[in-house]
PDB file of C-alpha atoms and ligand atoms in Angstrom:
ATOM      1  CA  UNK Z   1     -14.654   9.553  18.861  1.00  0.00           C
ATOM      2  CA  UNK Z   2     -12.158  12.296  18.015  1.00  0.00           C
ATOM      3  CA  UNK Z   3     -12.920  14.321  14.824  1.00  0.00           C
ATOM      4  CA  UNK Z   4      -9.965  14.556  12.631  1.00  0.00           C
ATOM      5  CA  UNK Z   5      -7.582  16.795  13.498  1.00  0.00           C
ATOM      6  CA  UNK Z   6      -7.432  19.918  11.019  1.00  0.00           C
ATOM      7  CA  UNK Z   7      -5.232  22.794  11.142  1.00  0.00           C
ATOM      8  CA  UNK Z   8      -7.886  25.496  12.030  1.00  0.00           C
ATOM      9  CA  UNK Z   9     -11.426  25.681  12.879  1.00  0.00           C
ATOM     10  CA  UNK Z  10     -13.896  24.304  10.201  1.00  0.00           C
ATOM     11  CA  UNK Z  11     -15.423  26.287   8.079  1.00  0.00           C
ATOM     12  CA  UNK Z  12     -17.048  24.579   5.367  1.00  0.00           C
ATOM     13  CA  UNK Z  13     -14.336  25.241   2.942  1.00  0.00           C
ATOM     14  CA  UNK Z  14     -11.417  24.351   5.256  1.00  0.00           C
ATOM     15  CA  UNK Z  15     -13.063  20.394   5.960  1.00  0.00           C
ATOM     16  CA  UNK Z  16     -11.447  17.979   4.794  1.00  0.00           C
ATOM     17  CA  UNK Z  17     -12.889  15.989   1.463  1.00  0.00           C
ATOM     18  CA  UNK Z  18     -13.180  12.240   0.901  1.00  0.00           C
ATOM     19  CA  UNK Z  19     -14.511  10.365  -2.072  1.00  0.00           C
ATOM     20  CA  UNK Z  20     -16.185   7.342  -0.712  1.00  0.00           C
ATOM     21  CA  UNK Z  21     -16.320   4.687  -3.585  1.00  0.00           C
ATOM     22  CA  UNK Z  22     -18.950   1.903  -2.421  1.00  0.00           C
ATOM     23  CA  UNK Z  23     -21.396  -0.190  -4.076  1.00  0.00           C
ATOM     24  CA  UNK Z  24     -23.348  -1.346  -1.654  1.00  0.00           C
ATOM     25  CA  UNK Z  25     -26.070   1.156  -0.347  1.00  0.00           C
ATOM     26  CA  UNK Z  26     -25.844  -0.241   3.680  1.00  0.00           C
ATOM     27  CA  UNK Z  27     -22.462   0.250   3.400  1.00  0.00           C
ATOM     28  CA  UNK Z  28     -22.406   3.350   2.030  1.00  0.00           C
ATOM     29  CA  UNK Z  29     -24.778   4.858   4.484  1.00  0.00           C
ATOM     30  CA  UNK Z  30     -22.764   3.674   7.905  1.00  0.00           C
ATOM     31  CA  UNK Z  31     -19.580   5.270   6.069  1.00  0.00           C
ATOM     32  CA  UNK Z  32     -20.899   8.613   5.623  1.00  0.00           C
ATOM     33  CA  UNK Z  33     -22.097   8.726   9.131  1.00  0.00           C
ATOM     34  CA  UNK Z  34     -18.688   7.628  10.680  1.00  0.00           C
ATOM     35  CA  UNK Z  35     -17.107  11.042   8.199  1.00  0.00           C
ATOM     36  CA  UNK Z  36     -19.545  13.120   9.006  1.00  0.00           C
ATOM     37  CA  UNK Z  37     -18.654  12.467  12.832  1.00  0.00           C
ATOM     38  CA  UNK Z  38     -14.931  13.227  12.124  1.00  0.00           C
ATOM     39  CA  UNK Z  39     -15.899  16.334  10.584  1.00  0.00           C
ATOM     40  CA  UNK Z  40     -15.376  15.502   6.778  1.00  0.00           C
ATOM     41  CA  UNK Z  41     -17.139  16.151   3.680  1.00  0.00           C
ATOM     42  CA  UNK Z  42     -17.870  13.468   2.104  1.00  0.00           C
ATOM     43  CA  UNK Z  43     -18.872  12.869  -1.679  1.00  0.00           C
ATOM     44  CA  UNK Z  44     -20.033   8.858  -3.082  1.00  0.00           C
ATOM     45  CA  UNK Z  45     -19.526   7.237  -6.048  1.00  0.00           C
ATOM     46  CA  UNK Z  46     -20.981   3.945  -6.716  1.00  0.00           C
ATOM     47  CA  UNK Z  47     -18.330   2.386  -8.420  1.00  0.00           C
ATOM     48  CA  UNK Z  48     -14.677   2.892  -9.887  1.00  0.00           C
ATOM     49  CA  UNK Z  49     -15.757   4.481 -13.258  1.00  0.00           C
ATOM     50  CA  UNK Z  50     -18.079   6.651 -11.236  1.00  0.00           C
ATOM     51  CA  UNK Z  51     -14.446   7.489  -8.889  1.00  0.00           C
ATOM     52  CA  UNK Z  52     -12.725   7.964 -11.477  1.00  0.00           C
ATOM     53  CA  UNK Z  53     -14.929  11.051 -13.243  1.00  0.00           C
ATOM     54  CA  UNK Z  54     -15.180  12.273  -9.894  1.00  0.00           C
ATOM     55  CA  UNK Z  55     -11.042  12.587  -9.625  1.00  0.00           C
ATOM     56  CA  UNK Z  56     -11.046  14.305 -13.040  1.00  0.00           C
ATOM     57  CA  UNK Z  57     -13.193  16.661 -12.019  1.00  0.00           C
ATOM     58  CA  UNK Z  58     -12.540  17.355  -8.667  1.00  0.00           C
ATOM     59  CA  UNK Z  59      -9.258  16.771  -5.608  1.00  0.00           C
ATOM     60  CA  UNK Z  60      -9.746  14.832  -2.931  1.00  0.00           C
ATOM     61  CA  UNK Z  61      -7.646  14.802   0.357  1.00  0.00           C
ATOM     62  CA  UNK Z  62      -8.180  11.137   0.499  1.00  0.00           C
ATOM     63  CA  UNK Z  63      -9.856   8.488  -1.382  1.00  0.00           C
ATOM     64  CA  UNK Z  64     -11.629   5.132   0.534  1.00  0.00           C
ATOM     65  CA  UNK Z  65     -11.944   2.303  -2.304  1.00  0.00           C
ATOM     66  CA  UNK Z  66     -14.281  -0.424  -2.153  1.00  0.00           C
ATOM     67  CA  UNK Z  67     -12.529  -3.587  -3.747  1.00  0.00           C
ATOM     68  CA  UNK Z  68     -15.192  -5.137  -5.165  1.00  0.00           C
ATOM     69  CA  UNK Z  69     -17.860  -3.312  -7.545  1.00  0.00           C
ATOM     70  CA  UNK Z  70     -19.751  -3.366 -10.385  1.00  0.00           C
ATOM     71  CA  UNK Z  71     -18.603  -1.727 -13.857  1.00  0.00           C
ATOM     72  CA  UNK Z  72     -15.310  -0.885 -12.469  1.00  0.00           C
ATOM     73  CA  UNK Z  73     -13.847  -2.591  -9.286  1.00  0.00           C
ATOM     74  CA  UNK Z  74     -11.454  -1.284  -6.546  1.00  0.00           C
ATOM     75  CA  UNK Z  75      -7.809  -2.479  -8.271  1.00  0.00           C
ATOM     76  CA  UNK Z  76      -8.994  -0.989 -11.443  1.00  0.00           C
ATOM     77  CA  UNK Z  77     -10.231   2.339 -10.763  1.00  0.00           C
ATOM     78  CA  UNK Z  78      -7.236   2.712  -8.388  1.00  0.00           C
ATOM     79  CA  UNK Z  79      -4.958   1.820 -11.350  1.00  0.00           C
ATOM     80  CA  UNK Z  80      -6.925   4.702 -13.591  1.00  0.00           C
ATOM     81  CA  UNK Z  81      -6.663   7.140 -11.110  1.00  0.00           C
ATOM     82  CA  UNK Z  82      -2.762   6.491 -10.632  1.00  0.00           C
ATOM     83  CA  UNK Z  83      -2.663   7.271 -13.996  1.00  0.00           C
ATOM     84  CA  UNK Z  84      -4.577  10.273 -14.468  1.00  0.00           C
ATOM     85  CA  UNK Z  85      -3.244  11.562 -11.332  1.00  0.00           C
ATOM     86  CA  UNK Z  86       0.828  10.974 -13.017  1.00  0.00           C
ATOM     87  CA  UNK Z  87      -0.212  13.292 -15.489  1.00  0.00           C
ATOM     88  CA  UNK Z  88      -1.643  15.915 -13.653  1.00  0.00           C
ATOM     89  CA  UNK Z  89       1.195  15.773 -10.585  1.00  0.00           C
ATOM     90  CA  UNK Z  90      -1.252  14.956  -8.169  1.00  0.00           C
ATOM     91  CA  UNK Z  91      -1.451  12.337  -5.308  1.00  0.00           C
ATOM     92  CA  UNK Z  92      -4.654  11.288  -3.475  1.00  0.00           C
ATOM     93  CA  UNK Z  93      -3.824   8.594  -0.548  1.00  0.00           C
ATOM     94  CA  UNK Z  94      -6.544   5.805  -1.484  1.00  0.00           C
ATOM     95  CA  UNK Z  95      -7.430   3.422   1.614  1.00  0.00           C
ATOM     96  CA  UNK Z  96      -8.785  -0.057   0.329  1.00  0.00           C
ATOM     97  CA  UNK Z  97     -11.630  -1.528   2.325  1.00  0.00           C
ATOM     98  CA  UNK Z  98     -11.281  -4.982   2.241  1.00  0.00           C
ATOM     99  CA  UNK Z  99     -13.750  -7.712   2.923  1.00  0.00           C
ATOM    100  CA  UNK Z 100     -12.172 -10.186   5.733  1.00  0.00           C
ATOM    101  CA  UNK Z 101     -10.373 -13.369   4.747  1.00  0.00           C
ATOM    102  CA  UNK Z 102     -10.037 -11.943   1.415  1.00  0.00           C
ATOM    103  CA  UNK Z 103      -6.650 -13.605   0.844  1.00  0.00           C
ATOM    104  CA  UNK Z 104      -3.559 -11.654  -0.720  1.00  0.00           C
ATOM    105  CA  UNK Z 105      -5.934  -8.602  -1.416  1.00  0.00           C
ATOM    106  CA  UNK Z 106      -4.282  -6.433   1.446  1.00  0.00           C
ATOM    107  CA  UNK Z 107      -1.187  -7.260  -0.747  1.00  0.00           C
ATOM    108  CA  UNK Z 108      -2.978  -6.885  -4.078  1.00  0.00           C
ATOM    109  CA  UNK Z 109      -3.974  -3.552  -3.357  1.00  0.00           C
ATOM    110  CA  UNK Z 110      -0.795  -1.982  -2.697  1.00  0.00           C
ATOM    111  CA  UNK Z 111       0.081  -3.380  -6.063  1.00  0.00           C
ATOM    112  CA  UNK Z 112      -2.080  -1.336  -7.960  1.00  0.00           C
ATOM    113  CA  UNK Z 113      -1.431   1.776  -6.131  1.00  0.00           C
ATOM    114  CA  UNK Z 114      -3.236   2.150  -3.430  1.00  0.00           C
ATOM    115  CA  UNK Z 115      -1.386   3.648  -0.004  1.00  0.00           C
ATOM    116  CA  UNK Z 116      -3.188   1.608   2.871  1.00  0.00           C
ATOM    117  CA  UNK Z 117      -6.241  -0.760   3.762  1.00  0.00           C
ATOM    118  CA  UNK Z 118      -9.040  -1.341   5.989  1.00  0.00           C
ATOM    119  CA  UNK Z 119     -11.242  -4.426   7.091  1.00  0.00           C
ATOM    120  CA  UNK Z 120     -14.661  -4.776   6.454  1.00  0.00           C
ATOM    121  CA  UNK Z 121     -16.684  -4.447   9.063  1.00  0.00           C
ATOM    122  CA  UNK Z 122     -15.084  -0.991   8.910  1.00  0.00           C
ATOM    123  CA  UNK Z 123     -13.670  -0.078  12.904  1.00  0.00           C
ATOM    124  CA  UNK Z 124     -14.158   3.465  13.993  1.00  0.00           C
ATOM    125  CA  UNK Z 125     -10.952   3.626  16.039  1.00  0.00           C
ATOM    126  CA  UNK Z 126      -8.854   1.970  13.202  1.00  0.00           C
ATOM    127  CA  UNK Z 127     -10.412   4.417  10.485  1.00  0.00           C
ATOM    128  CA  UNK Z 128      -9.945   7.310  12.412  1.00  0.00           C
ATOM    129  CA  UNK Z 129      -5.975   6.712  13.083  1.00  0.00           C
ATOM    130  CA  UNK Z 130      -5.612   5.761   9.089  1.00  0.00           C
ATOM    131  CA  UNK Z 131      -7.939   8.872   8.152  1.00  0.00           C
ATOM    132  CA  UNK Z 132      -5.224  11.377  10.928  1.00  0.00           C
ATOM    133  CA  UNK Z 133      -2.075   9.687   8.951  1.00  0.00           C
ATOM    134  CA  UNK Z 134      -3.125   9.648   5.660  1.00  0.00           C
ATOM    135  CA  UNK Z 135      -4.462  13.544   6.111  1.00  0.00           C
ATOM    136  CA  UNK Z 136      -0.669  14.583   6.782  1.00  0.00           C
ATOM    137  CA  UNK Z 137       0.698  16.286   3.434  1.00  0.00           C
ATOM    138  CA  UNK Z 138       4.013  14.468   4.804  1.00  0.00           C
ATOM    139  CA  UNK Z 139       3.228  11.089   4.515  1.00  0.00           C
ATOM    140  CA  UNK Z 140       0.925  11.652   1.106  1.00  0.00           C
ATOM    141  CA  UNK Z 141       4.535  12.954  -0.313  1.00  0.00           C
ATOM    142  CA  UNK Z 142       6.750  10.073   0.875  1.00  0.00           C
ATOM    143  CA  UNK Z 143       4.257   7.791  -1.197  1.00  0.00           C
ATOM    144  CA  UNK Z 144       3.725  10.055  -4.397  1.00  0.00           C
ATOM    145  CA  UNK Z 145       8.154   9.920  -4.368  1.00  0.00           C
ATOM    146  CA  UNK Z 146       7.913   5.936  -4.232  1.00  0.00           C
ATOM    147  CA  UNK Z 147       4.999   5.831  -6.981  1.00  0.00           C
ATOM    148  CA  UNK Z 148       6.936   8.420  -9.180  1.00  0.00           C
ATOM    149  CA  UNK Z 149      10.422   6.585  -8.446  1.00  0.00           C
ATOM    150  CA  UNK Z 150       8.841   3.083  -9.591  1.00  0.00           C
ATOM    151  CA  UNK Z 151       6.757   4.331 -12.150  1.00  0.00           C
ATOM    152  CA  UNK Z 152       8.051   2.210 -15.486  1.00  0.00           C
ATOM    153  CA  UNK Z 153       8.892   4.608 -18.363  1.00  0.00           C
ATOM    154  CA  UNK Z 154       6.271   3.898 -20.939  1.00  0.00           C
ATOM    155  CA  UNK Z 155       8.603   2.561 -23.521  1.00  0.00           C
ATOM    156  CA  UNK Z 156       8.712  -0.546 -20.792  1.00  0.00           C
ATOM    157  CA  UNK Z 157       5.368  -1.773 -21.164  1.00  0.00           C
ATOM    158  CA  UNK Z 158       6.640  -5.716 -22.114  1.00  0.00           C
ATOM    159  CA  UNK Z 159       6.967  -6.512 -18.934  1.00  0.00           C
ATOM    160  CA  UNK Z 160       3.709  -6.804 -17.133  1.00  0.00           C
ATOM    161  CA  UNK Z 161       3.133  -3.936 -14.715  1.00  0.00           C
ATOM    162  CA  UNK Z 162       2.083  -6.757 -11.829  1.00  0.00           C
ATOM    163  CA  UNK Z 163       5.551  -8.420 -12.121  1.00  0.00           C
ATOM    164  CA  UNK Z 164       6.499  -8.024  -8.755  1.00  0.00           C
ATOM    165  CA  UNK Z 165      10.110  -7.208 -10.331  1.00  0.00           C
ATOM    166  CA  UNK Z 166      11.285  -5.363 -13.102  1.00  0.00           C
ATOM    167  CA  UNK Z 167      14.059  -7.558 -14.718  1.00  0.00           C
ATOM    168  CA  UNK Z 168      14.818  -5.853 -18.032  1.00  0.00           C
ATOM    169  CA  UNK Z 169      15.563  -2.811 -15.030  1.00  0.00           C
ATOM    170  CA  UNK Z 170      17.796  -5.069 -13.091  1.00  0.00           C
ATOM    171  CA  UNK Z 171      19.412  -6.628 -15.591  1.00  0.00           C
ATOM    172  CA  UNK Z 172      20.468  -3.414 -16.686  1.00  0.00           C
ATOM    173  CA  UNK Z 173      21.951  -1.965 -13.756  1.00  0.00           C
ATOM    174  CA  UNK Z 174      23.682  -4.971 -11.872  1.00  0.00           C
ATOM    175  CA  UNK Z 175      24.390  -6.714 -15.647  1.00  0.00           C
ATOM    176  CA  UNK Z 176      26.410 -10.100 -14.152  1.00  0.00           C
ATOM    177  CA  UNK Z 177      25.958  -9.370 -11.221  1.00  0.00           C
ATOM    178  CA  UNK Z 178      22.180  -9.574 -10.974  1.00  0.00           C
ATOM    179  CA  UNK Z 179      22.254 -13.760  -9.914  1.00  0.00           C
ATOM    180  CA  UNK Z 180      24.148 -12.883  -6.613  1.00  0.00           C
ATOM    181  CA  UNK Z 181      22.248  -9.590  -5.913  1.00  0.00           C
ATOM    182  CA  UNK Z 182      18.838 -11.416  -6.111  1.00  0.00           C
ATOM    183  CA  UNK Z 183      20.633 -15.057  -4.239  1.00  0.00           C
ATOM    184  CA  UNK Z 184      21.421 -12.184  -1.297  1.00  0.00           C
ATOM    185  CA  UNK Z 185      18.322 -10.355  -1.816  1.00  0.00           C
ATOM    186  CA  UNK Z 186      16.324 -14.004  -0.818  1.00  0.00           C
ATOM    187  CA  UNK Z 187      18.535 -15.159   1.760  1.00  0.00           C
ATOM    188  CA  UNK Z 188      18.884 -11.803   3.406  1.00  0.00           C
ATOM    189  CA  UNK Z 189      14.622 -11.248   3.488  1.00  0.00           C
ATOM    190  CA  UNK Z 190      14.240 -14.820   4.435  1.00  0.00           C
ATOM    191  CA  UNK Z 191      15.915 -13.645   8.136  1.00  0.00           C
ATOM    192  CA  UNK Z 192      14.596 -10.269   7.981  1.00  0.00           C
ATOM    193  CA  UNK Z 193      11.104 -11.998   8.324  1.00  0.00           C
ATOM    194  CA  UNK Z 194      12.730 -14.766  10.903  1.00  0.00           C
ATOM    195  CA  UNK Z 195      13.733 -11.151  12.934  1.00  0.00           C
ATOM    196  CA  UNK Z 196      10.286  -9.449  12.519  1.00  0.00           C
ATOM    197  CA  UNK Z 197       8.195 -11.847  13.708  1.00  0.00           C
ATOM    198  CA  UNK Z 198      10.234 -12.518  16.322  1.00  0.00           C
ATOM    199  CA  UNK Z 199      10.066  -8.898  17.241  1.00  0.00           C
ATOM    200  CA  UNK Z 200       6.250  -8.813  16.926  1.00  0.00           C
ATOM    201  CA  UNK Z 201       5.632 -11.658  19.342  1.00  0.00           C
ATOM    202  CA  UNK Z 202       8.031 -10.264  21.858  1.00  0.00           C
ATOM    203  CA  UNK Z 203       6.399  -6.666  20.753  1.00  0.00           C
ATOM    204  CA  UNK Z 204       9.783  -4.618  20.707  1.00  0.00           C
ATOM    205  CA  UNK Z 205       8.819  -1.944  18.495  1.00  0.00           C
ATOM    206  CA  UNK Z 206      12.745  -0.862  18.084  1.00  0.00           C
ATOM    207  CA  UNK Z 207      13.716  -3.769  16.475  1.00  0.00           C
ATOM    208  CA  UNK Z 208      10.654  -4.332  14.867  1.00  0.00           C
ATOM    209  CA  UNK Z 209      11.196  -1.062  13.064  1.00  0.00           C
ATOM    210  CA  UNK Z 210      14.759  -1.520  12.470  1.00  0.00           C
ATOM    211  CA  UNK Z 211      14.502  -4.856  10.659  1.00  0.00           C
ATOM    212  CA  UNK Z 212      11.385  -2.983   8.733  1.00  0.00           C
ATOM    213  CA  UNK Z 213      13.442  -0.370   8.368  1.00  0.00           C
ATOM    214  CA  UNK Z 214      16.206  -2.223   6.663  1.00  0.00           C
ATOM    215  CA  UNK Z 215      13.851  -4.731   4.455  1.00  0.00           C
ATOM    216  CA  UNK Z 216      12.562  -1.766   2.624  1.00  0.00           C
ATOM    217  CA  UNK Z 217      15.908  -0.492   1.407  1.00  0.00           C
ATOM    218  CA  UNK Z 218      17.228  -3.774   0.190  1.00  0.00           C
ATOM    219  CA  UNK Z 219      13.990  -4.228  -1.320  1.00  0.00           C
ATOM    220  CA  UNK Z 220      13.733  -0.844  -2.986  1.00  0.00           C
ATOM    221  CA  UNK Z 221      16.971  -2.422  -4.834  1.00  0.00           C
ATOM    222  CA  UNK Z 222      15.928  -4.877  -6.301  1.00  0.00           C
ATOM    223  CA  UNK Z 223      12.714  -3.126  -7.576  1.00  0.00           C
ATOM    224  CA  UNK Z 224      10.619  -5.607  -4.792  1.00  0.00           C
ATOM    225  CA  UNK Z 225       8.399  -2.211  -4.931  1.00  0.00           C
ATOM    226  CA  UNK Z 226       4.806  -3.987  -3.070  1.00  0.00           C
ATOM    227  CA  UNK Z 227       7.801  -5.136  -0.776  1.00  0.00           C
ATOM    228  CA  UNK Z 228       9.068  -2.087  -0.264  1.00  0.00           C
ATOM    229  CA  UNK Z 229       5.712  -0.516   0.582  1.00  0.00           C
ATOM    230  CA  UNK Z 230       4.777  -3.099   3.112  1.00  0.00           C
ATOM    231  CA  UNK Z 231       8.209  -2.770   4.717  1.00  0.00           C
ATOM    232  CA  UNK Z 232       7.446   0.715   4.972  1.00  0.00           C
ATOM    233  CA  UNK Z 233       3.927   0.171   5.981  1.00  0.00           C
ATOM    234  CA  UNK Z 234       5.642  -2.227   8.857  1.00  0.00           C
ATOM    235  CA  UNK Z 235       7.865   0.479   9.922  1.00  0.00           C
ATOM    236  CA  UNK Z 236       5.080   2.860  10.581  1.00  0.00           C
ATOM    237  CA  UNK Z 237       2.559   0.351  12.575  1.00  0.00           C
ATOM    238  CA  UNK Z 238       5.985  -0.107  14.576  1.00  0.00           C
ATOM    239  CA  UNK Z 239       5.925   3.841  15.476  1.00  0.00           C
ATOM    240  CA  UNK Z 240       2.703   3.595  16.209  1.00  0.00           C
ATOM    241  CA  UNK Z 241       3.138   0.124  18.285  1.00  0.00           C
ATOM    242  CA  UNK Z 242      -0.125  -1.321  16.390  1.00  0.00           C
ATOM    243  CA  UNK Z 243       1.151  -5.196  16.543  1.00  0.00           C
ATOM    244  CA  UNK Z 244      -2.579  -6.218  15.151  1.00  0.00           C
ATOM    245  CA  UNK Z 245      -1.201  -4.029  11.885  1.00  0.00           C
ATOM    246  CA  UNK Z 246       2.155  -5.049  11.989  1.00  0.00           C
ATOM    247  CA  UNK Z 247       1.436  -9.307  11.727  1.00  0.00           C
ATOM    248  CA  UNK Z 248      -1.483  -8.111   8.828  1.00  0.00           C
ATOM    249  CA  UNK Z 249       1.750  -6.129   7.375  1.00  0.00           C
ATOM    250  CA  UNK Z 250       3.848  -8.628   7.710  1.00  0.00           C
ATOM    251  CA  UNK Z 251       1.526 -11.481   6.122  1.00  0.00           C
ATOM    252  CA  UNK Z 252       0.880  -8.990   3.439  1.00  0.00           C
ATOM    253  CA  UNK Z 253       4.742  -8.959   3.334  1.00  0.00           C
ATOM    254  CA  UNK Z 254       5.450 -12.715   3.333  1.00  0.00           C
ATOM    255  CA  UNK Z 255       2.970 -13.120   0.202  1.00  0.00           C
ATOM    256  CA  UNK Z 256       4.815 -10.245  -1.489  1.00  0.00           C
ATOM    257  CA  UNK Z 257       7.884 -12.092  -0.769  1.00  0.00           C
ATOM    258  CA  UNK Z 258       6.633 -15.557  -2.059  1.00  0.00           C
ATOM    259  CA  UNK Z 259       5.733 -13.656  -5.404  1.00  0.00           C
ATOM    260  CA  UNK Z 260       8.804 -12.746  -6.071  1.00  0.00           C
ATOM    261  CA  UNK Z 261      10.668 -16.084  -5.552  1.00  0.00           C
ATOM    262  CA  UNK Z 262       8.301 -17.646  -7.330  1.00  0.00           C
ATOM    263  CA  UNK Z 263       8.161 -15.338 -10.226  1.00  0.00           C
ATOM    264  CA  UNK Z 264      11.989 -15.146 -10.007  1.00  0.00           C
ATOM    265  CA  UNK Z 265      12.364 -19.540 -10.094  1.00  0.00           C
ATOM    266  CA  UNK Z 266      10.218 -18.617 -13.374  1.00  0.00           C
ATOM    267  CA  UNK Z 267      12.436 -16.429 -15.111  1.00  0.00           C
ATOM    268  CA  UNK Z 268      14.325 -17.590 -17.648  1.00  0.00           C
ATOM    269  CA  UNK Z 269      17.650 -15.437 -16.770  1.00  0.00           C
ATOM    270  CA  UNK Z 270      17.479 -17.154 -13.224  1.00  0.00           C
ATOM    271  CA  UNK Z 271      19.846 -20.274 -12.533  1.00  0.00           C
ATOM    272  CA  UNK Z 272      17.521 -22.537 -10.523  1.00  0.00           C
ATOM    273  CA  UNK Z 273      21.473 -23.292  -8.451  1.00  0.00           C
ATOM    274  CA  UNK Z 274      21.517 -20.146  -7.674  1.00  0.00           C
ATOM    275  CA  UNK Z 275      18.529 -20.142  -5.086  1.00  0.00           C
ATOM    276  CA  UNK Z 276      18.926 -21.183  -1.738  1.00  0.00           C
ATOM    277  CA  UNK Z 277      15.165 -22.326  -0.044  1.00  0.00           C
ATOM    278  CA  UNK Z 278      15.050 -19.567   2.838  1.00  0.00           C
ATOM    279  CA  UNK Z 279      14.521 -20.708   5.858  1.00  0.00           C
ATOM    280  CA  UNK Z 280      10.791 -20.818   6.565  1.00  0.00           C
ATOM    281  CA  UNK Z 281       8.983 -20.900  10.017  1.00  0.00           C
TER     282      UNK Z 281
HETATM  283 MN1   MN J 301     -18.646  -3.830  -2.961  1.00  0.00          MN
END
């Protein structure tokens, strides 16, 4: 296995650091031993509280969060951190590790904040390409703009910050509009995700990308932000041709998609004439 690629030579002040959060002590142990043999310092903390001191008190290059723990789980600890870190300017990529068959976590995660995920049993190869991307300042930056650009101004706290839009947002900037934006919004994603699967089965990264490409503007406007981040997500594991990636994306994606319809058909504001059933599979 390749160690991870740093600039220069490693001294022990130039590795790279990563906060391992992880209950479980089995875990834990295999973990360290996989960033150790890529060359990283590592540091643990045994649950999110524990992370969460840790951030205050120290940066990290990259954070790998264990969903589930005691005193302070995965979604939680990644939402504290978020918000520590928007005071202080800072960014650290956090990686979920995600038990298997967990359902709508993968798409839970990037709800609260965090940048990218990883299956339990944890795979070398597949840690070791998320560990390379995540490491590039580049990509780290892209994500802090989206976080900072979606962050809701504090006065806006009525809204629940899991609403997967922000109407009170919308409504102000389309005003009548909004109904025809969001009818166009559905119908629109419903073929983008007709296209992208399509694409994945016949594995043509181009279009693949494209459609991803084009899903995560027209979702940025509408506020679809967990959308958004998945379509971006789906444009990168269509760079990198990883088509195992892009259909976990892309389910990811789907759910996203079905929370929003489903919280839009609740809305109030929302003529129930207005929506046309998409298409489905
Ligand atoms: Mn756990």
């Amino acid at each position: 296995m390749n160690e991870i690629k740093t600039n220069e030579t490693k001294s022990n002040e130039e590795k790279k650091r990563v906060l391992l959060v992880e209950d479980n002590i089995v875990n834990q142990k295999v973990a360290v031993l996989l960033l150790q043999q890529f060359g990283l310092d590592v540091v643990v903390a045994e649950n999110g509280l524990l992370a969460l001191q840790s951030v205050q008190q120290e940066s990290y290059d990259v954070i790998l969060m264990d969903c589930q723990m005691p005193e302070m789980d995965g979604f939680e600890a990644t939402k504290a951190i978020r918000r520590y870190e928007a005071l202080q300017n800072r960014y650290t990529p956090i990686i979920a590790v995600t038990a298997l068959a967990m359902v709508g976590d993968q798409e839970r995660c990037i709800a609260v904040g965090m940048d990218d995920y990883i299956s339990k049993p944890i795979d070398r190869y597949v840690l070791n390409i998320k560990l390379n991307h995540w490491l590039q300042k580049e990509f780290v930056l892209r994500n802090q703009e989206l976080a900072r650009k979606y962050a809701q101004p504090s006065g806006l706290q009525s809204e629940s910050e899991y609403d997967p839009v922000n109407l009170t947002e919308l409504r102000d900037y389309y005003g009548e509009d909004l109904n025809d934006v969001l009818k166009t919004f559905i119908e629109s994603t419903s073929n983008y995700i007709v296209s992208i699967k399509q694409s994945i089965s016949e594995h043509d990264h181009e279009s693949l990308a494209r459609y991803a490409h084009e899903l995560k503007g027209s979702s940025a406007s509408v506020g679809a932000k967990q959308m958004a981040k998945l379509a971006l997500y789906l444009e990168r594991a269509a760079g990198l041709r990883d088509w195992k990636e892009a259909k976990d994306t892309t389910e990811a994606l789907v759910n996203s998609f079905d929370s929003v319809r489903a919280f839009l058909e609740k809305s109030p504001t929302w003529s129930s004439e207005a929506v046309v059933l998409p298409i489905r599979d």
